[in-house]
Structure formats: structure tokens, C-alpha cells
Coordinates of C-alpha atoms in Angstrom, one line a residue:
X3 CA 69.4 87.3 -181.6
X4 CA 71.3 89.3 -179.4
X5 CA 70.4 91.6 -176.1
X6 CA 70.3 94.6 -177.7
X7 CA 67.9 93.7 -180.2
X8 CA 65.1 92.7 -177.5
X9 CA 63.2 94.9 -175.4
X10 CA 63.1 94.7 -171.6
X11 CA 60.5 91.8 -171.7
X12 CA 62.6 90.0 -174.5
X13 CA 60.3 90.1 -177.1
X14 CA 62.2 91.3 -180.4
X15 CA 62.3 94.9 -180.4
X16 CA 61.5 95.0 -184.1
X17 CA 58.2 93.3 -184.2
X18 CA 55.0 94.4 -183.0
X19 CA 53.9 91.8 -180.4
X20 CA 51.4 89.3 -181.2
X21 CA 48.4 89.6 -179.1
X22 CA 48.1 93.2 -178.3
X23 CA 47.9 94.0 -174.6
X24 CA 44.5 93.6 -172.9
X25 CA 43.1 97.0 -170.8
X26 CA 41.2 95.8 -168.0
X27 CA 40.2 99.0 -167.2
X28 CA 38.8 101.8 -169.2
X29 CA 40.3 105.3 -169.4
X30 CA 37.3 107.2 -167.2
X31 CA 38.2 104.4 -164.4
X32 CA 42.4 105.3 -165.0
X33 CA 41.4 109.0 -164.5
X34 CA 39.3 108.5 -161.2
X35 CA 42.1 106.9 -159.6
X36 CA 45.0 108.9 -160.9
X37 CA 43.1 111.9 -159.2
X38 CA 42.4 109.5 -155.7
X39 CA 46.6 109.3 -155.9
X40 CA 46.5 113.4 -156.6
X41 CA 44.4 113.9 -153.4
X42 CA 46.1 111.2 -151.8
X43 CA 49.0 113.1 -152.1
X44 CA 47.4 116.7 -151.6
X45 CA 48.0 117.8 -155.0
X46 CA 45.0 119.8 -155.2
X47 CA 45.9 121.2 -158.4
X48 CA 46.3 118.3 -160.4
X49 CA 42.9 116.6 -158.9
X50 CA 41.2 119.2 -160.3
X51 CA 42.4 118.9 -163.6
X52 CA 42.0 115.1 -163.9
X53 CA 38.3 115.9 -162.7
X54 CA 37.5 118.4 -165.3
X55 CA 38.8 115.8 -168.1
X56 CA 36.6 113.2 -166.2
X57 CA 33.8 115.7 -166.0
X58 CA 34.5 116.5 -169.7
X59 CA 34.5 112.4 -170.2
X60 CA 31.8 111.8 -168.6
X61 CA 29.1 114.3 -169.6
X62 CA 30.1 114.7 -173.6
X63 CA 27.5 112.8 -175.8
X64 CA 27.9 109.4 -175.3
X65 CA 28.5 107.4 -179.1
X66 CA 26.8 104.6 -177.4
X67 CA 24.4 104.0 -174.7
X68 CA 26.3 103.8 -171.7
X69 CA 24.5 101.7 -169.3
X70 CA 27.2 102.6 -166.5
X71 CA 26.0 106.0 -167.1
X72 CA 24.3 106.5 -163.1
X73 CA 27.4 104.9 -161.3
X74 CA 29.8 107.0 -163.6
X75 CA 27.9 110.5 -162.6
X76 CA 27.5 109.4 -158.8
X77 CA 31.6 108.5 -158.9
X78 CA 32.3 111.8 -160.3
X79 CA 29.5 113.5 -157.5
X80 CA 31.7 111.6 -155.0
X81 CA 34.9 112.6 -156.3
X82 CA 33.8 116.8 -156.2
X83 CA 32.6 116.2 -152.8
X84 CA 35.8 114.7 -151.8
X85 CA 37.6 117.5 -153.1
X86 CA 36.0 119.7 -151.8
X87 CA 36.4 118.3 -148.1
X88 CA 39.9 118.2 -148.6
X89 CA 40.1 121.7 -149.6
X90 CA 37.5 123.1 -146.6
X91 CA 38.8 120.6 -143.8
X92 CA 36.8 123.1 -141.4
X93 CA 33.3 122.3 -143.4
X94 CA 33.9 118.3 -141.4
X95 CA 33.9 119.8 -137.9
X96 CA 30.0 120.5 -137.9

């Protein structure tokens, strides 16, 4: 087989790999730190959005019970206050 038929992690780029990769972490927990790196970077804007999806996530009927459900609402809690510091830096002083 030659170079160009494999991929960068020289599987053949033609076949679908055999075990399927494995997420370790699910898509709410992906958002929640893609908007700690938006805030980490002071990109207000885009922390907001990723916190209305998460919001949006997090608070649509759930298809089953979600027994993470307390820890996911006090994240997202956490996540509006800490935007909300970040945006009224004056608010910390008193």
C-alpha cells in the first residue's frame, strides 16, 4: 500500500476503522470547557453562546433520567456566575 493511500495515523484511508473511537467525555462536559477556554481567553461573546447551547442542553426534557441532573444545573449556575464576574470585574471589589 502506498503513502498516499493511508491517513495520517496509517490506517488505510479507504476503510472505516475497526473499533470506532471511544468519547470519554460527553458533549455537555466538551461545551463547559470550550466556554472555560472562551473566558479564558476573554471572548465574552463566544462564552455566551456555548452557555446558551449548554443551557439549551441541559434544561430540554431529558429522554432518560439523568441522575447527574443536580451537578449538571449547579456547573451551569457556576458557569453564569463566572461570566458574569468577568463581565462586572467592579461587582468583586465589595
Amino acid at each position: 500500500m502506498s503513502d498516499e493511500e493511508r491517513d495520517p495515523s496509517g490506517r488505510d484511508a479507504g476503510r472505516a476503522p475497526s473499533n470506532p473511537p471511544r468519547h470519554t467525555r460527553r458533549l455537555s462536559d466538551k461545551i463547559l470547557i470550550a466556554f472555560h477556554h472562551a473566558c479564558d481567553q476573554g471572548d465574552f461573546e463566544v462564552a455566551e453562546e456555548l452557555l446558551r447551547i449548554l443551557e439549551m442542553m441541559l434544561t430540554r426534557r431529558p429522554v432518560s433520567p439523568d441522575v447527574n441532573r443536580r451537578k449538571n444545573m449547579e456547573s451551569l449556575v457556576a458557569a453564569h456566575e463566572r461570566l458574569w464576574l468577568l463581565r462586572h470585574p467592579d461587582a468583586n471589589e465589595t
